[in-house]
Amino acid sequence: MKATFQNELFAVFDDFLSRDALDQVWNGFREEPMQYVKSRAAVRVFRPLDGEPLAGKPIFNAPRSSGGDVPLYPSGRPIDAVVEAIEGAAGTFEPWVGRKGTDWTCFSATPFMYPMGSGLSWHRDSRDRTGSFVAYVHPEWRDSWGAELLVESAAAEGGSAANAGWGQYVTPMPNRLVVISSQARHAIKKVDLQAGENCRASIAGFFQK
């Protein structure tokens, strides 16, 4: 894994997984049972015009501090490779999500698939999270296919981050990982018509307090 870009709000890492691990995750991803995100309970961030993203079942690397029964790692699914890699690099991510055991207690990992016309509106992560990550596991992506991660830059001191009015984008290149602070306002641009049947395939998760 190599650091490609970083600022106070997010960081980009390329060559996140080994080639064998990436192939394993992608092959397993295509077999994942998925359902439309909007059909699941307690989904607040996806809006009516965000298209029809799909999601698989999440797993957690450890029990949540809030309790409750959740599927835990190891799950026996290929997604375990992503959990292992995030766990192993947790110290590297401290500037954006804080320290394990001090700032956060566990993290989730969920497969997401964004077909043509799907995206995610501007939002910030909820207050019970210190940040998030997204790992792109599709084998190919072209610039004309869209689905860039958009991150708004921090506003000047004393101003609202919502009125910064500019920011940066990250192309969802295969085997790329992005780690995002909970302070970052971000969105996912819709997958373009030119993508055809190619979907934005990712494993995304949240670092939970």
PDB file of C-alpha atoms in Angstrom:
ATOM      1  CA  MET A   1       0.000   0.000   0.000  1.00  0.00           C
ATOM      2  CA  LYS A   2       1.388   3.384  -0.946  1.00  0.00           C
ATOM      3  CA  ALA A   3       0.202   6.856   0.032  1.00  0.00           C
ATOM      4  CA  THR A   4      -0.829   8.858  -3.044  1.00  0.00           C
ATOM      5  CA  PHE A   5      -2.404  11.989  -1.550  1.00  0.00           C
ATOM      6  CA  GLN A   6      -3.360  13.388   1.829  1.00  0.00           C
ATOM      7  CA  ASN A   7      -4.677  16.520   3.499  1.00  0.00           C
ATOM      8  CA  GLU A   8      -6.432  17.197   6.788  1.00  0.00           C
ATOM      9  CA  LEU A   9      -9.746  15.745   5.560  1.00  0.00           C
ATOM     10  CA  PHE A  10      -8.868  12.587   3.640  1.00  0.00           C
ATOM     11  CA  ALA A  11      -6.086  10.379   2.320  1.00  0.00           C
ATOM     12  CA  VAL A  12      -5.707   8.232  -0.791  1.00  0.00           C
ATOM     13  CA  PHE A  13      -3.737   4.974  -0.879  1.00  0.00           C
ATOM     14  CA  ASP A  14      -3.076   2.887  -3.981  1.00  0.00           C
ATOM     15  CA  ASP A  15      -2.136  -0.798  -4.290  1.00  0.00           C
ATOM     16  CA  PHE A  16      -4.207  -1.381  -1.172  1.00  0.00           C
ATOM     17  CA  LEU A  17      -4.483  -5.168  -1.473  1.00  0.00           C
ATOM     18  CA  SER A  18      -2.170  -7.735  -2.988  1.00  0.00           C
ATOM     19  CA  ARG A  19      -3.152  -8.833  -6.473  1.00  0.00           C
ATOM     20  CA  ASP A  20      -4.277 -12.245  -5.224  1.00  0.00           C
ATOM     21  CA  ALA A  21      -6.365 -10.705  -2.433  1.00  0.00           C
ATOM     22  CA  LEU A  22      -7.971  -8.205  -4.817  1.00  0.00           C
ATOM     23  CA  ASP A  23      -8.909 -10.975  -7.247  1.00  0.00           C
ATOM     24  CA  GLN A  24     -10.368 -12.987  -4.381  1.00  0.00           C
ATOM     25  CA  VAL A  25     -12.442 -10.052  -3.144  1.00  0.00           C
ATOM     26  CA  TRP A  26     -13.697  -9.213  -6.640  1.00  0.00           C
ATOM     27  CA  ASN A  27     -14.642 -12.804  -7.421  1.00  0.00           C
ATOM     28  CA  GLY A  28     -16.477 -13.062  -4.121  1.00  0.00           C
ATOM     29  CA  PHE A  29     -18.094  -9.666  -4.610  1.00  0.00           C
ATOM     30  CA  ARG A  30     -19.874 -10.880  -7.716  1.00  0.00           C
ATOM     31  CA  GLU A  31     -21.470 -13.683  -5.689  1.00  0.00           C
ATOM     32  CA  GLU A  32     -22.626 -11.431  -2.827  1.00  0.00           C
ATOM     33  CA  PRO A  33     -26.390 -11.359  -2.206  1.00  0.00           C
ATOM     34  CA  MET A  34     -27.349  -7.696  -2.451  1.00  0.00           C
ATOM     35  CA  GLN A  35     -30.441  -5.578  -2.032  1.00  0.00           C
ATOM     36  CA  TYR A  36     -31.331  -2.038  -2.976  1.00  0.00           C
ATOM     37  CA  VAL A  37     -30.069   0.365  -0.333  1.00  0.00           C
ATOM     38  CA  LYS A  38     -33.355   2.250  -0.208  1.00  0.00           C
ATOM     39  CA  SER A  39     -35.201  -0.946   0.704  1.00  0.00           C
ATOM     40  CA  ARG A  40     -33.246  -1.285   3.945  1.00  0.00           C
ATOM     41  CA  ALA A  41     -34.402   0.201   7.230  1.00  0.00           C
ATOM     42  CA  ALA A  42     -32.851   3.328   8.753  1.00  0.00           C
ATOM     43  CA  VAL A  43     -31.248   4.613   5.549  1.00  0.00           C
ATOM     44  CA  ARG A  44     -31.123   8.397   5.800  1.00  0.00           C
ATOM     45  CA  VAL A  45     -28.285   9.566   3.618  1.00  0.00           C
ATOM     46  CA  PHE A  46     -29.513   8.192   0.263  1.00  0.00           C
ATOM     47  CA  ARG A  47     -32.037  10.485  -1.384  1.00  0.00           C
ATOM     48  CA  PRO A  48     -34.752   9.812  -3.988  1.00  0.00           C
ATOM     49  CA  LEU A  49     -32.654  11.025  -6.927  1.00  0.00           C
ATOM     50  CA  ASP A  50     -29.499   9.099  -5.954  1.00  0.00           C
ATOM     51  CA  GLY A  51     -30.420   6.228  -8.246  1.00  0.00           C
ATOM     52  CA  GLU A  52     -30.456   2.603  -7.113  1.00  0.00           C
ATOM     53  CA  PRO A  53     -27.232   1.578  -5.341  1.00  0.00           C
ATOM     54  CA  LEU A  54     -27.120  -1.915  -3.870  1.00  0.00           C
ATOM     55  CA  ALA A  55     -25.500  -3.213  -0.694  1.00  0.00           C
ATOM     56  CA  GLY A  56     -24.546  -6.568   0.776  1.00  0.00           C
ATOM     57  CA  LYS A  57     -24.405  -7.645   4.399  1.00  0.00           C
ATOM     58  CA  PRO A  58     -21.947  -5.770   6.640  1.00  0.00           C
ATOM     59  CA  ILE A  59     -19.460  -7.308   9.035  1.00  0.00           C
ATOM     60  CA  PHE A  60     -17.593  -5.744  11.961  1.00  0.00           C
ATOM     61  CA  ASN A  61     -14.022  -6.330  13.030  1.00  0.00           C
ATOM     62  CA  ALA A  62     -15.085  -6.322  16.698  1.00  0.00           C
ATOM     63  CA  PRO A  63     -18.253  -5.960  18.800  1.00  0.00           C
ATOM     64  CA  ARG A  64     -19.797  -2.488  18.925  1.00  0.00           C
ATOM     65  CA  SER A  65     -19.599  -0.481  22.130  1.00  0.00           C
ATOM     66  CA  SER A  66     -23.339   0.107  21.839  1.00  0.00           C
ATOM     67  CA  GLY A  67     -23.937  -3.633  21.946  1.00  0.00           C
ATOM     68  CA  GLY A  68     -26.284  -5.600  19.738  1.00  0.00           C
ATOM     69  CA  ASP A  69     -25.722  -8.677  17.629  1.00  0.00           C
ATOM     70  CA  VAL A  70     -23.681  -7.959  14.518  1.00  0.00           C
ATOM     71  CA  PRO A  71     -21.869 -10.285  12.090  1.00  0.00           C
ATOM     72  CA  LEU A  72     -18.211 -10.368  13.102  1.00  0.00           C
ATOM     73  CA  TYR A  73     -14.887 -10.986  11.389  1.00  0.00           C
ATOM     74  CA  PRO A  74     -13.857 -13.591  10.379  1.00  0.00           C
ATOM     75  CA  SER A  75     -16.953 -14.193   8.316  1.00  0.00           C
ATOM     76  CA  GLY A  76     -15.568 -16.708   5.845  1.00  0.00           C
ATOM     77  CA  ARG A  77     -16.396 -14.279   3.038  1.00  0.00           C
ATOM     78  CA  PRO A  78     -13.803 -12.690   0.708  1.00  0.00           C
ATOM     79  CA  ILE A  79     -14.574  -9.336   2.360  1.00  0.00           C
ATOM     80  CA  ASP A  80     -12.436 -10.591   5.270  1.00  0.00           C
ATOM     81  CA  ALA A  81      -9.325  -9.627   3.277  1.00  0.00           C
ATOM     82  CA  VAL A  82     -10.382  -5.969   3.373  1.00  0.00           C
ATOM     83  CA  VAL A  83     -11.036  -6.113   7.121  1.00  0.00           C
ATOM     84  CA  GLU A  84      -7.591  -7.655   7.688  1.00  0.00           C
ATOM     85  CA  ALA A  85      -5.896  -4.947   5.624  1.00  0.00           C
ATOM     86  CA  ILE A  86      -7.728  -2.096   7.387  1.00  0.00           C
ATOM     87  CA  GLU A  87      -6.964  -3.614  10.787  1.00  0.00           C
ATOM     88  CA  GLY A  88      -3.302  -4.009   9.899  1.00  0.00           C
ATOM     89  CA  ALA A  89      -2.950  -0.389   8.762  1.00  0.00           C
ATOM     90  CA  ALA A  90      -5.037   1.210  11.531  1.00  0.00           C
ATOM     91  CA  GLY A  91      -2.054   3.175  12.834  1.00  0.00           C
ATOM     92  CA  THR A  92      -1.519   4.762   9.430  1.00  0.00           C
ATOM     93  CA  PHE A  93      -5.075   6.103   9.427  1.00  0.00           C
ATOM     94  CA  GLU A  94      -4.920   7.837  12.832  1.00  0.00           C
ATOM     95  CA  PRO A  95      -4.606  11.411  11.448  1.00  0.00           C
ATOM     96  CA  TRP A  96      -8.059  11.062   9.832  1.00  0.00           C
ATOM     97  CA  VAL A  97     -10.043   8.660  12.033  1.00  0.00           C
ATOM     98  CA  GLY A  98      -8.222   8.644  15.352  1.00  0.00           C
ATOM     99  CA  ARG A  99      -6.687   5.878  17.425  1.00  0.00           C
ATOM    100  CA  LYS A 100      -8.129   2.417  17.874  1.00  0.00           C
ATOM    101  CA  GLY A 101      -9.325   1.844  21.427  1.00  0.00           C
ATOM    102  CA  THR A 102      -9.218   5.546  22.236  1.00  0.00           C
ATOM    103  CA  ASP A 103     -11.227   7.304  19.536  1.00  0.00           C
ATOM    104  CA  TRP A 104     -12.966   4.328  17.946  1.00  0.00           C
ATOM    105  CA  THR A 105     -13.773   0.806  19.081  1.00  0.00           C
ATOM    106  CA  CYS A 106     -14.602  -1.040  15.868  1.00  0.00           C
ATOM    107  CA  PHE A 107     -15.271  -0.592  12.167  1.00  0.00           C
ATOM    108  CA  SER A 108     -17.733  -2.020   9.683  1.00  0.00           C
ATOM    109  CA  ALA A 109     -17.203  -3.282   6.141  1.00  0.00           C
ATOM    110  CA  THR A 110     -20.051  -3.482   3.622  1.00  0.00           C
ATOM    111  CA  PRO A 111     -20.061  -4.346  -0.105  1.00  0.00           C
ATOM    112  CA  PHE A 112     -21.674  -1.648  -2.257  1.00  0.00           C
ATOM    113  CA  MET A 113     -22.463  -1.677  -5.965  1.00  0.00           C
ATOM    114  CA  TYR A 114     -23.355   1.503  -7.860  1.00  0.00           C
ATOM    115  CA  PRO A 115     -24.805   0.813 -11.316  1.00  0.00           C
ATOM    116  CA  MET A 116     -25.236   3.416 -14.023  1.00  0.00           C
ATOM    117  CA  GLY A 117     -27.122   6.477 -12.769  1.00  0.00           C
ATOM    118  CA  SER A 118     -26.369   5.854  -9.085  1.00  0.00           C
ATOM    119  CA  GLY A 119     -24.530   8.173  -6.702  1.00  0.00           C
ATOM    120  CA  LEU A 120     -24.715   9.641  -3.207  1.00  0.00           C
ATOM    121  CA  SER A 121     -25.708  13.170  -2.218  1.00  0.00           C
ATOM    122  CA  TRP A 122     -23.574  15.555  -0.166  1.00  0.00           C
ATOM    123  CA  HIS A 123     -23.374  14.625   3.518  1.00  0.00           C
ATOM    124  CA  ARG A 124     -21.198  14.240   6.592  1.00  0.00           C
ATOM    125  CA  ASP A 125     -20.878  11.037   8.578  1.00  0.00           C
ATOM    126  CA  SER A 126     -22.932  10.830  11.768  1.00  0.00           C
ATOM    127  CA  ARG A 127     -21.501  11.881  15.121  1.00  0.00           C
ATOM    128  CA  ASP A 128     -21.051   8.349  16.431  1.00  0.00           C
ATOM    129  CA  ARG A 129     -18.376   7.793  13.770  1.00  0.00           C
ATOM    130  CA  THR A 130     -14.858   9.182  13.586  1.00  0.00           C
ATOM    131  CA  GLY A 131     -14.521   8.585   9.869  1.00  0.00           C
ATOM    132  CA  SER A 132     -14.973   6.150   7.033  1.00  0.00           C
ATOM    133  CA  PHE A 133     -13.152   4.273   4.293  1.00  0.00           C
ATOM    134  CA  VAL A 134     -13.903   3.042   0.808  1.00  0.00           C
ATOM    135  CA  ALA A 135     -11.891   0.425  -1.088  1.00  0.00           C
ATOM    136  CA  TYR A 136     -12.542   0.075  -4.823  1.00  0.00           C
ATOM    137  CA  VAL A 137     -12.502  -3.570  -5.900  1.00  0.00           C
ATOM    138  CA  HIS A 138     -13.716  -3.458  -9.529  1.00  0.00           C
ATOM    139  CA  PRO A 139     -11.036  -4.641 -11.996  1.00  0.00           C
ATOM    140  CA  GLU A 140     -11.299  -1.673 -14.385  1.00  0.00           C
ATOM    141  CA  TRP A 141     -12.404   1.966 -14.324  1.00  0.00           C
ATOM    142  CA  ARG A 142     -12.292   4.695 -16.954  1.00  0.00           C
ATOM    143  CA  ASP A 143     -12.417   8.436 -16.412  1.00  0.00           C
ATOM    144  CA  SER A 144     -15.516   8.734 -18.585  1.00  0.00           C
ATOM    145  CA  TRP A 145     -17.444   6.373 -16.301  1.00  0.00           C
ATOM    146  CA  GLY A 146     -17.824   8.942 -13.502  1.00  0.00           C
ATOM    147  CA  ALA A 147     -18.473   7.901  -9.861  1.00  0.00           C
ATOM    148  CA  GLU A 148     -15.746  10.155  -8.497  1.00  0.00           C
ATOM    149  CA  LEU A 149     -15.639  10.726  -4.751  1.00  0.00           C
ATOM    150  CA  LEU A 150     -16.123  14.463  -4.178  1.00  0.00           C
ATOM    151  CA  VAL A 151     -14.700  16.034  -1.015  1.00  0.00           C
ATOM    152  CA  GLU A 152     -15.443  19.632  -0.141  1.00  0.00           C
ATOM    153  CA  SER A 153     -12.479  21.598   1.158  1.00  0.00           C
ATOM    154  CA  ALA A 154     -12.632  23.061   4.645  1.00  0.00           C
ATOM    155  CA  ALA A 155     -14.019  26.593   4.747  1.00  0.00           C
ATOM    156  CA  ALA A 156     -12.024  29.488   6.093  1.00  0.00           C
ATOM    157  CA  GLU A 157     -11.924  29.677   9.881  1.00  0.00           C
ATOM    158  CA  GLY A 158     -15.214  30.975  11.217  1.00  0.00           C
ATOM    159  CA  GLY A 159     -17.124  30.000   8.078  1.00  0.00           C
ATOM    160  CA  SER A 160     -19.380  27.083   7.347  1.00  0.00           C
ATOM    161  CA  ALA A 161     -17.816  24.118   5.558  1.00  0.00           C
ATOM    162  CA  ALA A 162     -21.049  23.922   3.591  1.00  0.00           C
ATOM    163  CA  ASN A 163     -20.236  27.200   1.834  1.00  0.00           C
ATOM    164  CA  ALA A 164     -16.605  26.508   0.969  1.00  0.00           C
ATOM    165  CA  GLY A 165     -17.718  26.124  -2.637  1.00  0.00           C
ATOM    166  CA  TRP A 166     -14.723  24.131  -3.858  1.00  0.00           C
ATOM    167  CA  GLY A 167     -12.936  20.886  -3.199  1.00  0.00           C
ATOM    168  CA  GLN A 168     -11.264  17.842  -4.716  1.00  0.00           C
ATOM    169  CA  TYR A 169     -12.249  14.642  -6.451  1.00  0.00           C
ATOM    170  CA  VAL A 170     -10.898  11.095  -6.360  1.00  0.00           C
ATOM    171  CA  THR A 171     -11.340   8.743  -9.313  1.00  0.00           C
ATOM    172  CA  PRO A 172     -12.357   5.235  -8.159  1.00  0.00           C
ATOM    173  CA  MET A 173      -9.298   3.505  -9.562  1.00  0.00           C
ATOM    174  CA  PRO A 174      -9.097  -0.256  -8.982  1.00  0.00           C
ATOM    175  CA  ASN A 175      -7.382  -1.280  -5.726  1.00  0.00           C
ATOM    176  CA  ARG A 176      -7.522   2.266  -4.344  1.00  0.00           C
ATOM    177  CA  LEU A 177      -8.414   3.027  -0.725  1.00  0.00           C
ATOM    178  CA  VAL A 178      -9.703   6.385   0.527  1.00  0.00           C
ATOM    179  CA  VAL A 179      -9.870   7.184   4.251  1.00  0.00           C
ATOM    180  CA  ILE A 180     -12.128  10.111   5.157  1.00  0.00           C
ATOM    181  CA  SER A 181     -12.432  12.148   8.337  1.00  0.00           C
ATOM    182  CA  SER A 182     -15.901  12.590   9.809  1.00  0.00           C
ATOM    183  CA  GLN A 183     -15.320  16.337   9.413  1.00  0.00           C
ATOM    184  CA  ALA A 184     -15.320  16.024   5.623  1.00  0.00           C
ATOM    185  CA  ARG A 185     -18.458  16.854   3.676  1.00  0.00           C
ATOM    186  CA  HIS A 186     -18.472  14.484   0.715  1.00  0.00           C
ATOM    187  CA  ALA A 187     -20.539  12.937  -2.064  1.00  0.00           C
ATOM    188  CA  ILE A 188     -20.322  10.364  -4.841  1.00  0.00           C
ATOM    189  CA  LYS A 189     -20.850  11.570  -8.381  1.00  0.00           C
ATOM    190  CA  LYS A 190     -23.284   9.409 -10.321  1.00  0.00           C
ATOM    191  CA  VAL A 191     -22.000   6.595 -12.502  1.00  0.00           C
ATOM    192  CA  ASP A 192     -22.130   7.925 -16.058  1.00  0.00           C
ATOM    193  CA  LEU A 193     -24.158   6.458 -18.908  1.00  0.00           C
ATOM    194  CA  GLN A 194     -20.877   5.622 -20.638  1.00  0.00           C
ATOM    195  CA  ALA A 195     -20.159   3.024 -17.945  1.00  0.00           C
ATOM    196  CA  GLY A 196     -22.849   0.799 -19.439  1.00  0.00           C
ATOM    197  CA  GLU A 197     -23.029  -2.428 -17.431  1.00  0.00           C
ATOM    198  CA  ASN A 198     -19.859  -1.616 -15.488  1.00  0.00           C
ATOM    199  CA  CYS A 199     -20.617  -0.890 -11.833  1.00  0.00           C
ATOM    200  CA  ARG A 200     -18.658   0.948  -9.170  1.00  0.00           C
ATOM    201  CA  ALA A 201     -17.828  -1.909  -6.808  1.00  0.00           C
ATOM    202  CA  SER A 202     -16.538  -1.050  -3.360  1.00  0.00           C
ATOM    203  CA  ILE A 203     -16.172  -2.182   0.215  1.00  0.00           C
ATOM    204  CA  ALA A 204     -16.983   0.738   2.499  1.00  0.00           C
ATOM    205  CA  GLY A 205     -17.108   1.072   6.249  1.00  0.00           C
ATOM    206  CA  PHE A 206     -17.281   3.354   9.263  1.00  0.00           C
ATOM    207  CA  PHE A 207     -15.065   3.707  12.312  1.00  0.00           C
ATOM    208  CA  GLN A 208     -17.469   3.607  15.253  1.00  0.00           C
ATOM    209  CA  LYS A 209     -16.961   5.334  18.600  1.00  0.00           C
TER     210      LYS A 209
END
